[in-house]
Coordinates of C-alpha atoms in Angstrom, one line a residue:
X106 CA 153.9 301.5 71.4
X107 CA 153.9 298.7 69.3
X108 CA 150.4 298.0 68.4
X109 CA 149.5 295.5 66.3
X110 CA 152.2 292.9 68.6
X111 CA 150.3 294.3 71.9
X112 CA 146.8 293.6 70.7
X113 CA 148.4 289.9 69.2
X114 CA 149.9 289.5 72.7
X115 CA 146.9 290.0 74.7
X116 CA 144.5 287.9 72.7
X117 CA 146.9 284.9 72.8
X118 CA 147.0 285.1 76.6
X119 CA 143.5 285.5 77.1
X120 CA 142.7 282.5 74.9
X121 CA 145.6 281.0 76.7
X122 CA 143.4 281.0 79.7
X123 CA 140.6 278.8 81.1
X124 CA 137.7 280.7 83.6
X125 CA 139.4 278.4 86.0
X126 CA 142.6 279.9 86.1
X127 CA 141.0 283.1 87.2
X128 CA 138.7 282.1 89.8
X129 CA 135.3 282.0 87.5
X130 CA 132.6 279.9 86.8
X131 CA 133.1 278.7 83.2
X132 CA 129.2 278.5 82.4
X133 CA 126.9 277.7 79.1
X134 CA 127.8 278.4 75.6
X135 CA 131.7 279.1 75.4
X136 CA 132.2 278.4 71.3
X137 CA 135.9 280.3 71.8
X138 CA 138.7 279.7 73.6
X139 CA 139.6 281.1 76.4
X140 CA 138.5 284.0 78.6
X141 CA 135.8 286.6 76.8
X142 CA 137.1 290.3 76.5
X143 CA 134.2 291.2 78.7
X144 CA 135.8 288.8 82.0
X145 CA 139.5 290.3 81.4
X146 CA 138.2 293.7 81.5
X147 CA 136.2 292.8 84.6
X148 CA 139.4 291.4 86.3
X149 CA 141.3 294.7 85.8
X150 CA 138.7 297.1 86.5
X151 CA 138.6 298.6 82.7
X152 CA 135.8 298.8 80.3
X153 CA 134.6 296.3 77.8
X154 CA 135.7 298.8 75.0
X155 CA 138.7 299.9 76.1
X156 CA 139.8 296.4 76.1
X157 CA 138.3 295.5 72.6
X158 CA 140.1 298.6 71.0
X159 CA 143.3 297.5 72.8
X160 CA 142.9 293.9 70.8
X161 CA 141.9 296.0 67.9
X162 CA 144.6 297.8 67.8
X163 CA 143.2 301.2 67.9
X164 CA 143.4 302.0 71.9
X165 CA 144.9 304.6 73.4
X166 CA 148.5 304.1 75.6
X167 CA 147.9 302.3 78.2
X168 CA 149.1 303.6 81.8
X169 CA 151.4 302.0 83.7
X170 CA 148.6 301.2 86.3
X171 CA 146.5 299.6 83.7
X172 CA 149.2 297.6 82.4
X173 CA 149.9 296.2 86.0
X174 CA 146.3 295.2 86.3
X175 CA 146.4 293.3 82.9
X176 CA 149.5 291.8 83.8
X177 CA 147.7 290.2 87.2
X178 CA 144.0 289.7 85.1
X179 CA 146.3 287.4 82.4
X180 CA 148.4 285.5 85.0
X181 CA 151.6 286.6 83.3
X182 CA 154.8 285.9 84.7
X183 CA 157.6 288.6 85.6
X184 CA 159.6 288.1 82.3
X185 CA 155.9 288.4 80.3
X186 CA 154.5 291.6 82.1
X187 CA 158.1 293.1 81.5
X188 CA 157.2 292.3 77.4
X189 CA 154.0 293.7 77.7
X190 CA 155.1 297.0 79.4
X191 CA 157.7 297.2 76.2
X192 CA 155.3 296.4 74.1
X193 CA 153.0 299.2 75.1
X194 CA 155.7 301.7 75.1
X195 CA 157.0 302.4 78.8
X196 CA 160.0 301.2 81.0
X197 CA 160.0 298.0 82.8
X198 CA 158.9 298.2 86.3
X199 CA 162.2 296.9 88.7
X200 CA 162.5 294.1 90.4
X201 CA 162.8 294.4 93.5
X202 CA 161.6 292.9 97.1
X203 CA 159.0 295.7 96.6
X204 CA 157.7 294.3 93.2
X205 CA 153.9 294.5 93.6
X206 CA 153.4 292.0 90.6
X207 CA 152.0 288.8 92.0
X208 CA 153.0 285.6 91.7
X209 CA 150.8 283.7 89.3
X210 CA 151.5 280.7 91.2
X211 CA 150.1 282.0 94.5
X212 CA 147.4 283.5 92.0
X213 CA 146.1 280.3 91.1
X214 CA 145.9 278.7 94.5
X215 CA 144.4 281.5 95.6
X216 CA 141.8 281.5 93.4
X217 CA 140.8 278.2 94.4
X218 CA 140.2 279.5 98.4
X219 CA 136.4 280.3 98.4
X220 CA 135.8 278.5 101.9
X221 CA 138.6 280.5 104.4
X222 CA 139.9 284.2 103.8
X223 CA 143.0 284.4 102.4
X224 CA 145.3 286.9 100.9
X225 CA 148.6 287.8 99.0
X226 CA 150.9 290.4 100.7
X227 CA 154.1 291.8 100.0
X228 CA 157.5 291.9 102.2
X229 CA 156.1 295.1 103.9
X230 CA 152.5 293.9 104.5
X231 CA 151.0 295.1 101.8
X232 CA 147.8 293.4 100.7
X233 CA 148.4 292.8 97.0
X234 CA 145.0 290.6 96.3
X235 CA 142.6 289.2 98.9
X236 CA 139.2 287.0 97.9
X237 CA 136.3 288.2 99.5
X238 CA 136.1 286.5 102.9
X239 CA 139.2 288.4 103.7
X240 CA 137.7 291.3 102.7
X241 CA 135.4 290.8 104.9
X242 CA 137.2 290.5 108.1
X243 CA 140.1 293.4 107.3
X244 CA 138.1 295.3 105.0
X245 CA 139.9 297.1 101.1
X246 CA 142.9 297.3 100.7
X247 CA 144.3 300.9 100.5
X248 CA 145.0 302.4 97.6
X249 CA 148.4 303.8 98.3
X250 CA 151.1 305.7 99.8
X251 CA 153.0 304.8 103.0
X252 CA 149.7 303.6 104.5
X253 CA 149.8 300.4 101.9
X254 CA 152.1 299.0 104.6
X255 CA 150.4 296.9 107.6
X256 CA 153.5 297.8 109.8
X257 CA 152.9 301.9 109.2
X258 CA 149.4 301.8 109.7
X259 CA 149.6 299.6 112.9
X260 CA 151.5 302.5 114.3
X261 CA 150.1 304.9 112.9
X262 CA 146.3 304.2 112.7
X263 CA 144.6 303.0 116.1
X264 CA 142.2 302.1 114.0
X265 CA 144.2 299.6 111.9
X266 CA 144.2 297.3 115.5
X267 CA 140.5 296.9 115.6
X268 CA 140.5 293.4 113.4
X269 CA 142.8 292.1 116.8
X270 CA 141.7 291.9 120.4
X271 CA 143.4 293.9 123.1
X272 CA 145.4 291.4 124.6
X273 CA 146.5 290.4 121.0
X274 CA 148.4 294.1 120.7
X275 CA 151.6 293.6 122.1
X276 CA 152.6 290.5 120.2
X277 CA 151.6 292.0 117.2
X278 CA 153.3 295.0 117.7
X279 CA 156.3 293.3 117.8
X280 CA 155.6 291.0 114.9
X281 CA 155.1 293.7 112.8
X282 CA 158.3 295.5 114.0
X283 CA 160.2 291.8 113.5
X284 CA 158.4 291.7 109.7
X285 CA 160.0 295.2 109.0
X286 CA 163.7 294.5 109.9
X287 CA 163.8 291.5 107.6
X288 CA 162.0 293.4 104.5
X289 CA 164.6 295.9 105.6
X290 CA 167.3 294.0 105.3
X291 CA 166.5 292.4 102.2
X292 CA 166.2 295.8 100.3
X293 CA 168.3 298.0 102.1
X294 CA 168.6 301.6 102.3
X295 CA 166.5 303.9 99.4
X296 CA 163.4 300.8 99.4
X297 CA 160.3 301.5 100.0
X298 CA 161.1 299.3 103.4
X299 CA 163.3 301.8 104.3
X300 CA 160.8 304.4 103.7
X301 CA 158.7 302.9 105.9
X302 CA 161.2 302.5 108.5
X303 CA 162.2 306.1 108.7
X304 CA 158.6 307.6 108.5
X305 CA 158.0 305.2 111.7
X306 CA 161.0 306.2 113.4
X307 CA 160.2 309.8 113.3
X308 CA 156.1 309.0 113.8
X309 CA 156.0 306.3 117.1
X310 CA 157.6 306.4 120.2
X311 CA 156.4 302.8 120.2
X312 CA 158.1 301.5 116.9
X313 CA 161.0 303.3 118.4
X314 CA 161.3 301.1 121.4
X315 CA 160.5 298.3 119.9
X316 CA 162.8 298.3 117.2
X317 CA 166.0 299.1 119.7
X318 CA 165.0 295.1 120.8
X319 CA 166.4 294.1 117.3
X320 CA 163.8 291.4 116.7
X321 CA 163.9 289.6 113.3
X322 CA 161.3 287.3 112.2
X323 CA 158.8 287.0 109.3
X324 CA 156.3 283.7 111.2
X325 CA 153.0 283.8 109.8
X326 CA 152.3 280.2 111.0
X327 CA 150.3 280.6 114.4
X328 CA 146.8 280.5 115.7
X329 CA 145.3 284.1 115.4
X330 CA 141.9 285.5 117.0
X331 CA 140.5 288.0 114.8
X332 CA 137.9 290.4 115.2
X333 CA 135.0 291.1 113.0
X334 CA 132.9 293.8 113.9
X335 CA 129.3 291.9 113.6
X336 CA 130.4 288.8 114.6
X337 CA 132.9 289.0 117.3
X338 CA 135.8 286.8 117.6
X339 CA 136.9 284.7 115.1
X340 CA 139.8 281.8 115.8
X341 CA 141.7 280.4 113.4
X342 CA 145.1 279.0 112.2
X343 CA 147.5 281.4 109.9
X344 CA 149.4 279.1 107.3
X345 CA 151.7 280.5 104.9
X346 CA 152.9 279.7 101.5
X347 CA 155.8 282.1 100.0
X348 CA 157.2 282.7 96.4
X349 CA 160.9 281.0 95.9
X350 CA 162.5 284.5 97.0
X351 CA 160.5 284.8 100.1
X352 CA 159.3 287.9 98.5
X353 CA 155.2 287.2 98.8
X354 CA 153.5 285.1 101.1
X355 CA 149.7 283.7 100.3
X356 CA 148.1 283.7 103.9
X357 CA 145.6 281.5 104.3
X358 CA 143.2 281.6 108.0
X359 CA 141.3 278.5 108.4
X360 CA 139.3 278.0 111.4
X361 CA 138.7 274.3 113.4
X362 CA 136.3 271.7 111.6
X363 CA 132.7 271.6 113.6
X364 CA 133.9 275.0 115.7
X365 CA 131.8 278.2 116.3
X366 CA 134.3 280.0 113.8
X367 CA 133.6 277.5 111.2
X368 CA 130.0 278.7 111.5
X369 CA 131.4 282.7 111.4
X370 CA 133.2 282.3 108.8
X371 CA 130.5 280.6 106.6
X372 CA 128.3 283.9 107.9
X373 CA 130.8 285.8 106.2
X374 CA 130.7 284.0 103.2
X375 CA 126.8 285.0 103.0
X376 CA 126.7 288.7 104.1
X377 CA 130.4 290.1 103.2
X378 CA 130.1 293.5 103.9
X379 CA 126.5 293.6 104.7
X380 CA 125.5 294.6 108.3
X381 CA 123.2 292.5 110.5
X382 CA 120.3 294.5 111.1

């Protein structure tokens, strides 16, 4: 662990970076440059010390965990967060279609989506970041494990189905088995896609007869109806916007100008995860 260049490294970034970059409010009195220690350590989920001692060289080791985290907080690029996991003494994650780093790009526009629910998922449907109206409507993200993936939990979990309405099922059934063959292909036997797969095949009949149709497709670009549990059913468009090797896709659900889910969707805004009374 090279201390004194990983405490160097991290406060050039963070002065690299204005409030807007990361989705915040800039506010009153900034004299320095930059993001405060107190808003990176906010973005990863780490306390305002153990930040400061990282800058001040005196920290513990980061984990590998908490390096991903600062990696996302900072906006780094793949070629930077591989530096800072050297840096901090461990291996470089690999790249591949399962790489959970995000994009900065797709960071940055999705920091900029306060008005529609919108989130940045992986090849296997894994929700990487979401703001909070998306929250909202499909609730956290889980933690980890095989039920990270949309496609396991959709066959797995009844429960997962909820945010669609019943008529909705088949076709997404089969979208979600289409989604999986091309992340399949793409990594190939020994991915976490082919993980997946085999859990699924030995788990659900369903998945089994649906993946014997030998559908391909990864179309996000379609009118959805979602469910919300307080508010009913919610229409809107699905547009995507994917990273240069179709690895992430930013999904972004608007509904109609002057419609009823216009109006549901600025509820959500307001209450998140509150319950109506």
């Amino acid at each position: 662990m090279n201390r004194a260049a990983l405490a160097d490294f991290l406060r050039r970034r963070r002065e690299a970076l204005r409030p807007s970059d990361v989705g915040l409010v800039p506010g009153p009195r900034r004299r320095a440059p930059g993001l405060r220690r107190e808003e990176v350590a906010a973005l990863t989920g780490m306390s305002v010390d153990y930040y400061a001692r990282l800058e001040q060289q005196r920290g513990p080791q980061p984990s590998e965990q908490m390096l991903a985290a600062l990696a996302r907080a900072l906006r780094l690029t793949a070629d930077e967060r591989d530096y800072l996991f050297r840096l901090a003494g461990h291996g470089v994650p690999r790249r591949t279609p399962a790489d959970s780093h995000v994009a900065p790009a797709l960071l940055r526009v999705l920091d900029r989506l306060e008005d529609a629910p919108a989130l940045i998922i992986s090849g296997l449907g894994e929700t990487l970041v979401q703001n909070r109206l998306a929250e909202a409507v499909f609730g956290p993200a889980p933690a980890g494990g095989l039920a990270r993936s949309s496609v396991y939990r959709w066959f797995t979990d009844p429960a997962s189905r909820d945010v669609y309405p019943p008529e909705d099922h088949d076709r997404q059934a089969r979208s979600q088995v289409a989604s999986l063959r091309a992340a399949h292909a793409a990594a190939g036997p020994g991915s976490p896609a082919d993980e997946v797969l085999r859990a699924l095949l030995r788990q659900s009949p369903e998945f089994v007869r649906l993946w014997e149709l030998h559908e391909v497709s990864r179309r996000f670009e379609d009118h959805k109806t979602l469910v919300h549990p307080e508010l009913g059913r919610i229409d809107v468009d699905c547009q995507a916007l994917f990273t240069e090797d179709q690895s992430q896709a930013l999904l972004v659900l608007t509904p109609a100008p002057g419609s009823v889910a216009e109006e549901k969707v600025r509820l959500l805004a307001v209450l998140g995860h509150e319950t109506f009374a």
